[in-house]
Structures are given as structure tokens and as C-alpha cells.
Amino acid sequence: MTELRSAVSRLRRRLAAHPGEFADRTIAEEELAAVAAMAADGIPEIPGLRRSLLLIAGAIGSVSALSAELREVRRAVDLFGGPMRGQG
């Protein structure tokens, strides 16, 4: 849980400091807030956590300046059950 909270916090800070605007910035900010809330409440619901991760990745995936922090969030989410494969 600590890794998830830390990774989300870092990405939120980097996103807030990122000077550029992009179409889905609000989505990324809202989903990061949702993940932070899940992490603060205890063990998050895995499907909800993964859904938020997909939305965050889709929203900021093209912003290379945030890629390292996004990878950290993904790794932290994967700790709750490993990466999902063959889904979708």
C-alpha cells in the first residue's frame, strides 16, 4: 500500500508541475485522486484500481515527461495481483 501511495503522490506532483496542457489532463487528475482515495481507505478493489490505471495511462501515456512516474504507478498496482494478461 505504501508503494502505491508514494507512486501516486509522485505522479500527481509531476502532473501538477507539468507546464503543458493536454486534452485528457483532467481525467488523469481525477483518476489519480480516485486511486489516492482507494489507497488511503485500505486495500483497494483490484478491478477499480486497474480501471483507473488504464484511464490514467490513456490520458497521459503520450506525455513522455511523465512516463517514469506512470511506470511506478503501474508497478505498484501490479503488486496487488500481478499484471493482467489476455484481458480485454
PDB file of C-alpha atoms in Angstrom:
ATOM      1  CA  MET A   1       0.000   0.000   0.000  1.00  0.00           C
ATOM      2  CA  THR A   2       2.869   2.359   0.820  1.00  0.00           C
ATOM      3  CA  GLU A   3       4.365   1.907  -2.637  1.00  0.00           C
ATOM      4  CA  LEU A   4       1.048   2.704  -4.287  1.00  0.00           C
ATOM      5  CA  ARG A   5       0.532   5.840  -2.204  1.00  0.00           C
ATOM      6  CA  SER A   6       4.097   7.009  -2.898  1.00  0.00           C
ATOM      7  CA  ALA A   7       3.912   6.330  -6.633  1.00  0.00           C
ATOM      8  CA  VAL A   8       0.562   8.091  -6.979  1.00  0.00           C
ATOM      9  CA  SER A   9       1.815  11.043  -4.952  1.00  0.00           C
ATOM     10  CA  ARG A  10       4.897  11.419  -7.162  1.00  0.00           C
ATOM     11  CA  LEU A  11       2.860  11.255 -10.355  1.00  0.00           C
ATOM     12  CA  ARG A  12       0.325  13.771  -9.020  1.00  0.00           C
ATOM     13  CA  ARG A  13       3.127  16.203  -8.150  1.00  0.00           C
ATOM     14  CA  ARG A  14       4.797  15.799 -11.549  1.00  0.00           C
ATOM     15  CA  LEU A  15       1.489  16.213 -13.347  1.00  0.00           C
ATOM     16  CA  ALA A  16       0.712  19.363 -11.358  1.00  0.00           C
ATOM     17  CA  ALA A  17       4.144  20.781 -12.210  1.00  0.00           C
ATOM     18  CA  HIS A  18       3.936  19.833 -15.899  1.00  0.00           C
ATOM     19  CA  PRO A  19       3.597  23.091 -17.835  1.00  0.00           C
ATOM     20  CA  GLY A  20       1.951  21.697 -20.919  1.00  0.00           C
ATOM     21  CA  GLU A  21      -1.763  21.294 -21.380  1.00  0.00           C
ATOM     22  CA  PHE A  22      -3.242  18.219 -22.984  1.00  0.00           C
ATOM     23  CA  ALA A  23      -6.789  17.143 -23.687  1.00  0.00           C
ATOM     24  CA  ASP A  24      -7.134  14.464 -21.021  1.00  0.00           C
ATOM     25  CA  ARG A  25      -5.287  16.135 -18.160  1.00  0.00           C
ATOM     26  CA  THR A  26      -8.485  16.438 -16.094  1.00  0.00           C
ATOM     27  CA  ILE A  27      -9.189  12.724 -16.497  1.00  0.00           C
ATOM     28  CA  ALA A  28      -5.691  11.875 -15.290  1.00  0.00           C
ATOM     29  CA  GLU A  29      -6.022  14.185 -12.285  1.00  0.00           C
ATOM     30  CA  GLU A  30      -9.433  12.773 -11.341  1.00  0.00           C
ATOM     31  CA  GLU A  31      -8.317   9.155 -11.633  1.00  0.00           C
ATOM     32  CA  LEU A  32      -5.141   9.808  -9.659  1.00  0.00           C
ATOM     33  CA  ALA A  33      -7.307  11.345  -6.932  1.00  0.00           C
ATOM     34  CA  ALA A  34      -9.530   8.256  -7.017  1.00  0.00           C
ATOM     35  CA  VAL A  35      -6.537   5.910  -6.683  1.00  0.00           C
ATOM     36  CA  ALA A  36      -5.154   8.020  -3.847  1.00  0.00           C
ATOM     37  CA  ALA A  37      -8.515   7.752  -2.076  1.00  0.00           C
ATOM     38  CA  MET A  38      -8.610   3.973  -2.593  1.00  0.00           C
ATOM     39  CA  ALA A  39      -5.100   3.671  -1.175  1.00  0.00           C
ATOM     40  CA  ALA A  40      -5.994   5.843   1.818  1.00  0.00           C
ATOM     41  CA  ASP A  41      -9.086   3.749   2.608  1.00  0.00           C
ATOM     42  CA  GLY A  42      -7.178   0.468   2.834  1.00  0.00           C
ATOM     43  CA  ILE A  43      -6.918  -2.391   0.386  1.00  0.00           C
ATOM     44  CA  PRO A  44      -8.379  -1.123  -2.897  1.00  0.00           C
ATOM     45  CA  GLU A  45     -10.737  -3.058  -5.120  1.00  0.00           C
ATOM     46  CA  ILE A  46      -8.455  -4.533  -7.789  1.00  0.00           C
ATOM     47  CA  PRO A  47     -10.777  -4.100 -10.807  1.00  0.00           C
ATOM     48  CA  GLY A  48     -11.369  -0.444  -9.882  1.00  0.00           C
ATOM     49  CA  LEU A  49      -7.670   0.089  -9.389  1.00  0.00           C
ATOM     50  CA  ARG A  50      -6.862  -1.418 -12.781  1.00  0.00           C
ATOM     51  CA  ARG A  51      -9.618   0.597 -14.470  1.00  0.00           C
ATOM     52  CA  SER A  52      -8.171   3.794 -13.032  1.00  0.00           C
ATOM     53  CA  LEU A  53      -4.683   2.770 -14.154  1.00  0.00           C
ATOM     54  CA  LEU A  54      -5.915   2.246 -17.714  1.00  0.00           C
ATOM     55  CA  LEU A  55      -7.620   5.630 -17.730  1.00  0.00           C
ATOM     56  CA  ILE A  56      -4.522   7.331 -16.334  1.00  0.00           C
ATOM     57  CA  ALA A  57      -2.269   5.612 -18.855  1.00  0.00           C
ATOM     58  CA  GLY A  58      -4.603   6.551 -21.700  1.00  0.00           C
ATOM     59  CA  ALA A  59      -4.776  10.139 -20.516  1.00  0.00           C
ATOM     60  CA  ILE A  60      -1.054  10.765 -20.031  1.00  0.00           C
ATOM     61  CA  GLY A  61       0.584   7.952 -21.946  1.00  0.00           C
ATOM     62  CA  SER A  62       1.782  10.289 -24.691  1.00  0.00           C
ATOM     63  CA  VAL A  63       3.406  12.740 -22.256  1.00  0.00           C
ATOM     64  CA  SER A  64       6.943  11.379 -22.146  1.00  0.00           C
ATOM     65  CA  ALA A  65       7.945  13.647 -19.251  1.00  0.00           C
ATOM     66  CA  LEU A  66       5.590  11.649 -17.013  1.00  0.00           C
ATOM     67  CA  SER A  67       6.469   8.153 -18.221  1.00  0.00           C
ATOM     68  CA  ALA A  68       8.782   7.191 -15.345  1.00  0.00           C
ATOM     69  CA  GLU A  69       6.193   8.098 -12.722  1.00  0.00           C
ATOM     70  CA  LEU A  70       3.456   6.334 -14.684  1.00  0.00           C
ATOM     71  CA  ARG A  71       5.597   3.165 -14.736  1.00  0.00           C
ATOM     72  CA  GLU A  72       5.985   3.409 -10.955  1.00  0.00           C
ATOM     73  CA  VAL A  73       2.213   3.576 -10.516  1.00  0.00           C
ATOM     74  CA  ARG A  74       1.764   0.586 -12.798  1.00  0.00           C
ATOM     75  CA  ARG A  75       4.352  -1.426 -10.844  1.00  0.00           C
ATOM     76  CA  ALA A  76       2.611  -0.536  -7.596  1.00  0.00           C
ATOM     77  CA  VAL A  77      -0.771  -1.615  -8.999  1.00  0.00           C
ATOM     78  CA  ASP A  78       0.763  -4.885 -10.220  1.00  0.00           C
ATOM     79  CA  LEU A  79       1.768  -5.687  -6.633  1.00  0.00           C
ATOM     80  CA  PHE A  80      -1.927  -6.267  -5.908  1.00  0.00           C
ATOM     81  CA  GLY A  81      -2.108  -9.317  -8.131  1.00  0.00           C
ATOM     82  CA  GLY A  82       0.408  -9.114 -10.932  1.00  0.00           C
ATOM     83  CA  PRO A  83      -0.132  -7.758 -14.395  1.00  0.00           C
ATOM     84  CA  MET A  84      -3.312  -8.808 -16.168  1.00  0.00           C
ATOM     85  CA  ARG A  85      -2.704 -10.616 -19.402  1.00  0.00           C
ATOM     86  CA  GLY A  86      -5.142 -11.714 -22.053  1.00  0.00           C
ATOM     87  CA  GLN A  87      -7.925  -9.482 -20.734  1.00  0.00           C
ATOM     88  CA  GLY A  88      -9.960  -7.231 -22.951  1.00  0.00           C
TER      89      GLY A  88
END
